[in-house]
Tab-separated table of C-alpha atoms in Angstrom:
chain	number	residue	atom	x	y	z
A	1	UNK	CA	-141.659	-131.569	-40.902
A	2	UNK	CA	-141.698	-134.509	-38.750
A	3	UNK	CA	-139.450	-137.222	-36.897
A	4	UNK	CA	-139.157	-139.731	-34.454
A	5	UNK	CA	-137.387	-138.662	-31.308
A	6	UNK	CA	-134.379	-140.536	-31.300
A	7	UNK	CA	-135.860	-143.067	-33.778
A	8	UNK	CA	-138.424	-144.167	-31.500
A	9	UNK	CA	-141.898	-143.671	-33.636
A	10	UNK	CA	-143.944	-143.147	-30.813
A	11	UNK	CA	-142.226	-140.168	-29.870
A	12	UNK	CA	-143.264	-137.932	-32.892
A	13	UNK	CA	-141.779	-134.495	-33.447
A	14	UNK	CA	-142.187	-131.310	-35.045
A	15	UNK	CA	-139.045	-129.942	-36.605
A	16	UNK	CA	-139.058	-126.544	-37.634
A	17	UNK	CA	-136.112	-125.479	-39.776
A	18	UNK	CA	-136.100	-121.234	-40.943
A	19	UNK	CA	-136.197	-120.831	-44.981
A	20	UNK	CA	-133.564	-118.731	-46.637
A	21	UNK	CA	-130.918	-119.924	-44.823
A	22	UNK	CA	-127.402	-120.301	-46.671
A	23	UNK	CA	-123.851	-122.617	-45.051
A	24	UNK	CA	-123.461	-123.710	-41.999
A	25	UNK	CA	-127.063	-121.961	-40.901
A	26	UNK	CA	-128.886	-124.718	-43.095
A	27	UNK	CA	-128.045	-127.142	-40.214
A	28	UNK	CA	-130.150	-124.947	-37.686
A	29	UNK	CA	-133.445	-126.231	-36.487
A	30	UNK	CA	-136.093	-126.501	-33.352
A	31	UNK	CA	-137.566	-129.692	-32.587
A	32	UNK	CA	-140.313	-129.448	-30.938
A	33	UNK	CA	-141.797	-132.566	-28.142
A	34	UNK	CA	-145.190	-132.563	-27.363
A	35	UNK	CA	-145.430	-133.634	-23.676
A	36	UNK	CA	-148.604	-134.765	-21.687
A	37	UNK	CA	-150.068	-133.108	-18.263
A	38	UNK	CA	-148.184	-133.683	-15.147
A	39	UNK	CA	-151.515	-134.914	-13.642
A	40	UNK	CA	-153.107	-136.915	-16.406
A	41	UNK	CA	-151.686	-140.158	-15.392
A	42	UNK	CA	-151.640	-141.193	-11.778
A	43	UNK	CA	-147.747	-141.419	-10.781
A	44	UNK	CA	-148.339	-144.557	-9.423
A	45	UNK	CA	-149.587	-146.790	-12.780
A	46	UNK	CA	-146.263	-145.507	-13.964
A	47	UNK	CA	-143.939	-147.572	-11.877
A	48	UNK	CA	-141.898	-149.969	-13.294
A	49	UNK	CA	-143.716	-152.974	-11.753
A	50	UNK	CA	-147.264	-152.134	-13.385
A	51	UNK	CA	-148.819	-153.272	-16.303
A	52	UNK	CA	-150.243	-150.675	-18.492
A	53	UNK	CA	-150.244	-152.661	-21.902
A	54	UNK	CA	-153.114	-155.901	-21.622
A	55	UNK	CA	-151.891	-158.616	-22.923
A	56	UNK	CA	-154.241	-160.972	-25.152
A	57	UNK	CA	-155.508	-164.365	-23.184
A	58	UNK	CA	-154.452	-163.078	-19.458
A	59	UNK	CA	-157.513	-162.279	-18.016
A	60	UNK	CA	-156.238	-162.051	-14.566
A	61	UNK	CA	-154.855	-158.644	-14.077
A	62	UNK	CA	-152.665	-159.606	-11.492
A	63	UNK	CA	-150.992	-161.896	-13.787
A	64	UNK	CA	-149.969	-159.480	-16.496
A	65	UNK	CA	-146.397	-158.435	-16.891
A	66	UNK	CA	-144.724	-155.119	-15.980
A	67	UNK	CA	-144.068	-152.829	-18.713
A	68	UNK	CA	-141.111	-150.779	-17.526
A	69	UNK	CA	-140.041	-149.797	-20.920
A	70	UNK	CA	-143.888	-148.387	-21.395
A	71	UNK	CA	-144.188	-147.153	-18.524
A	72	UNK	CA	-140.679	-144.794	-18.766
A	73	UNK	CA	-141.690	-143.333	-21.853
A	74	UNK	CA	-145.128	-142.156	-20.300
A	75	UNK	CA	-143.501	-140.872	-17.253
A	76	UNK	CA	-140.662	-138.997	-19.580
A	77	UNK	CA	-143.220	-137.517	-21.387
A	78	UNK	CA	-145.376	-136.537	-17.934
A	79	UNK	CA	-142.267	-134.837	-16.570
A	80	UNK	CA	-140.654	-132.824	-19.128
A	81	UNK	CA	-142.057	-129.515	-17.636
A	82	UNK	CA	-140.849	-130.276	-14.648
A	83	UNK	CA	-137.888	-131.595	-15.912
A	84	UNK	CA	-136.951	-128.299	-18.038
A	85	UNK	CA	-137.882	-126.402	-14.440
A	86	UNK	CA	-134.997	-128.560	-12.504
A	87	UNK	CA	-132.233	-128.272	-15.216
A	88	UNK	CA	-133.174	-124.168	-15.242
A	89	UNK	CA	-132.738	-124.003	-11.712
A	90	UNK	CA	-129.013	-125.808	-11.846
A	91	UNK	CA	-127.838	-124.257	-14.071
A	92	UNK	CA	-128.467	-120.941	-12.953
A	93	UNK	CA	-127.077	-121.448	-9.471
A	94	UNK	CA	-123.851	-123.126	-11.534
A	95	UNK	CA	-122.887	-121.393	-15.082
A	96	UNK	CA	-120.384	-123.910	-15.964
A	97	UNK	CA	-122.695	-126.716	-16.588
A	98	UNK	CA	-123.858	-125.056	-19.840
A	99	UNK	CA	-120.799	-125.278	-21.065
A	100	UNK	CA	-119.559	-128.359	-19.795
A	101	UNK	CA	-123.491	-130.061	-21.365
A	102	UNK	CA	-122.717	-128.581	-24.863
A	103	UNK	CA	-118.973	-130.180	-24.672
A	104	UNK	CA	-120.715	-133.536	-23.580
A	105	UNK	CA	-123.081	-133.399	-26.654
A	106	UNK	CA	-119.886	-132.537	-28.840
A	107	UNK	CA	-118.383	-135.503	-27.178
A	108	UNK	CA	-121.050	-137.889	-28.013
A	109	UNK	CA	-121.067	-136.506	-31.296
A	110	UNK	CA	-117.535	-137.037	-32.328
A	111	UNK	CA	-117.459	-140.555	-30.844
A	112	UNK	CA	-121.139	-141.624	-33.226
A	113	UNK	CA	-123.168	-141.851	-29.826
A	114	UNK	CA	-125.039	-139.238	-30.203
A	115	UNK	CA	-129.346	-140.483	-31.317
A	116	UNK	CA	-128.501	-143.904	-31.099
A	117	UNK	CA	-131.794	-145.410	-29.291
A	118	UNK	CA	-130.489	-147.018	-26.450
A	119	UNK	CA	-127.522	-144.502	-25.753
A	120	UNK	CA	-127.134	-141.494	-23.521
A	121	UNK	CA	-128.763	-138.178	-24.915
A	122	UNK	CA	-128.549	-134.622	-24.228
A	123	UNK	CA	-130.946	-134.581	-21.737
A	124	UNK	CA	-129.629	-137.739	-19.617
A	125	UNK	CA	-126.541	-135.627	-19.386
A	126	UNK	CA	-127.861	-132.531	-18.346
A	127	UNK	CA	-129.767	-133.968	-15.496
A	128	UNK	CA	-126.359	-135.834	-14.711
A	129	UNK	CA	-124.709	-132.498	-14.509
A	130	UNK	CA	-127.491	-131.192	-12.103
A	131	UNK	CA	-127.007	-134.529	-10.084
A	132	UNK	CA	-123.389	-133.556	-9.968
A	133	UNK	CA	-124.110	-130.404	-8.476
A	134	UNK	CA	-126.825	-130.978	-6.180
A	135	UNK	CA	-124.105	-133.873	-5.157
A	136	UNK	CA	-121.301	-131.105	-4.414
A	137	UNK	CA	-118.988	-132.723	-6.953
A	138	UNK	CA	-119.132	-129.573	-8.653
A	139	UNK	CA	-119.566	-125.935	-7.821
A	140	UNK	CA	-119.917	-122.892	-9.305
A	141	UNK	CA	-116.283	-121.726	-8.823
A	142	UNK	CA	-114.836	-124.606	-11.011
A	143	UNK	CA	-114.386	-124.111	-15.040
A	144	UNK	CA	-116.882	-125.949	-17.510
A	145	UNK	CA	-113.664	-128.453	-18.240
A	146	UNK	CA	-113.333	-129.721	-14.768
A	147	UNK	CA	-117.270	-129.990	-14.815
A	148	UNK	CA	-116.810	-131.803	-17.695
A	149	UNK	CA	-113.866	-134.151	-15.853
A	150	UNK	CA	-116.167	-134.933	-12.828
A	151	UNK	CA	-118.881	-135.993	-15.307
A	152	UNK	CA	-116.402	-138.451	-17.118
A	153	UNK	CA	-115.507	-139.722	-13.995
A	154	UNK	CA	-118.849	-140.352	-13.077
A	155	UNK	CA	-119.410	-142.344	-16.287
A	156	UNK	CA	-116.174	-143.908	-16.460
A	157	UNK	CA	-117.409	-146.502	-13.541
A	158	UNK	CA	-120.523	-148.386	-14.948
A	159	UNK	CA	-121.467	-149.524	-11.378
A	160	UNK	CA	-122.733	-146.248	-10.658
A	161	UNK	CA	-125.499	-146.167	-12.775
A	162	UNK	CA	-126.464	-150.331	-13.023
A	163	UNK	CA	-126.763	-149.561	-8.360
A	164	UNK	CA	-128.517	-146.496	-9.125
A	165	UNK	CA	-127.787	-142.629	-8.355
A	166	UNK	CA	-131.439	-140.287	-7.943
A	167	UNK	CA	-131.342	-136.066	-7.223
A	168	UNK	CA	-132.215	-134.940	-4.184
A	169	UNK	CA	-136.173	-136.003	-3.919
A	170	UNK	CA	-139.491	-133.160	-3.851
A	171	UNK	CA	-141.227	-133.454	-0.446
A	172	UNK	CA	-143.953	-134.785	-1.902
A	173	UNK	CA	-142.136	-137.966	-3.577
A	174	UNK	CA	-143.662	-141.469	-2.412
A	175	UNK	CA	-141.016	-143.606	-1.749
A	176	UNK	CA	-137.671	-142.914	-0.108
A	177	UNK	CA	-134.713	-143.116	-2.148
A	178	UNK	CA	-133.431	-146.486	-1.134
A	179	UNK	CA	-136.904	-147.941	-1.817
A	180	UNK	CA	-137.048	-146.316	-4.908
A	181	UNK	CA	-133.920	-147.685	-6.333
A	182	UNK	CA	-134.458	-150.639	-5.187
A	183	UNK	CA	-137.984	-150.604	-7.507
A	184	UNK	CA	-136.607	-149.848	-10.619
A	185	UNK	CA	-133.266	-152.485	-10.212
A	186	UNK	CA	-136.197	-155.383	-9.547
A	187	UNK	CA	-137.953	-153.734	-12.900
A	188	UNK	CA	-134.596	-154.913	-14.780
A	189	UNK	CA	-133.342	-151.383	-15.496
A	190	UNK	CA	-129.536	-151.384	-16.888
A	191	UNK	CA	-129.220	-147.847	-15.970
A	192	UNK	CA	-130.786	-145.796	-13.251
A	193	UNK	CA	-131.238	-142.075	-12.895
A	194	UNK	CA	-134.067	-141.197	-10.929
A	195	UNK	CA	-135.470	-137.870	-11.431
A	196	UNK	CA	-136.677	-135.891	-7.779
A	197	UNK	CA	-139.930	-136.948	-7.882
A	198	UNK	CA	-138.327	-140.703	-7.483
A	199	UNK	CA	-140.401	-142.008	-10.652
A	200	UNK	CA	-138.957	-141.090	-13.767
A	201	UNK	CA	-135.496	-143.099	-14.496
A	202	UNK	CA	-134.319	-140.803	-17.324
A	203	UNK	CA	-131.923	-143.245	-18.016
A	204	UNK	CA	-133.948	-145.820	-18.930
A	205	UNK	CA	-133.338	-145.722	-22.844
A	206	UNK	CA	-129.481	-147.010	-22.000
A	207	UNK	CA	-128.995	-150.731	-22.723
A	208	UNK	CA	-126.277	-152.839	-21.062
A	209	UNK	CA	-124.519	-151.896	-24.611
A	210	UNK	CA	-125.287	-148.441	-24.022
A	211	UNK	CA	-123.504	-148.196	-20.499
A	212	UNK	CA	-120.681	-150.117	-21.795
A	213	UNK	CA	-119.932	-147.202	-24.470
């Protein structure tokens, strides 16, 4: 079958559930997320300060508004091989962030945050928990609950995220980090996580709301 990803419907995807099963099994299923080329879009056209929706009766290109919002969802969906690379790597070199992610999703759960559209998802916690740890606020010698401690803390002090945090940037990233931040706070982001390639804010779905929580 299909759904939207996180209620969004232009981020269709293909849910696979097994037949036959029986109990608690019935609630097991795949999504899958179709997710475009690395190189089909030019980095670039995706920053938050471009315009890649026209609008009607501005004929002047330089005069059209930036479409952050747009412009995330292109670069999420651009990056999520890359993405799925980064997390692999962290959390091989550190075990205890797989369990400390699947108590954070079991926190958001129990509390009704979990798939709301402008709240923090699996994967914005995830790549928090590899921020963490490329941050050396956690190690590999530490349990998954004090993993999960440091990440509470982290979230506990909305400032961190409305000033920006980003993972330790590729080589071949355009912008330095301070620059880079500084792009994506003018593009009216309430949250900012910026992936290592400097572009992607995979926290752009959180809303002021969303942070608050």
């Amino acid at each position: 079958s299909f759904a939207c990803f996180r209620g969004a419907p232009r981020k269709p995807i293909l849910v696979i559930a097994p037949a036959g099963l029986k109990g608690l099994s019935k609630k097991f299923a795949v999504n899958i997320l179709p997710c475009l080329p690395p190189d089909l879009i030019p980095a670039a056209r995706l920053r938050p300060t471009r315009n890649n929706v026209r609008v009607v009766g501005i004929s002047d290109i330089a005069e059209q508004p930036p479409t952050p919002s747009y412009n995330a969802a292109l670069a999420e969906d651009s990056g999520m091989a890359r993405h799925a690379a980064l997390l692999h790597a962290a959390f091989s070199a550190c075990p205890p962030l797989t369990e400390a992610a699947v108590l954070l999703k079991v926190w958001l759960r129990q509390r009704g945050l979990a798939g709301a559209p402008d709240g923090a998802g699996g994967f914005f916690l995830s790549m928090l928990l590899a921020l963490l740890y490329q941050d050396r606020a956690v190690n590999p010698k530490m349990s998954s609950y004090q993993v999960l401690r440091a990440a509470w803390v982290f979230l506990s002090d909305p400032t961190r995220l409305a000033s920006g945090a980003a993972l330790r940037p590729l080589p071949t990233a355009k912008l330095t980090t301070g620059e880079a931040l500084a792009e994506f706070r003018a593009g009216g982001a309430a949250a900012i996580l910026l992936d290592d390639s400097l572009g992607v804010n995979v926290a752009a779905r959180l809303s002021k709301g969303g942070v608050a929580e």
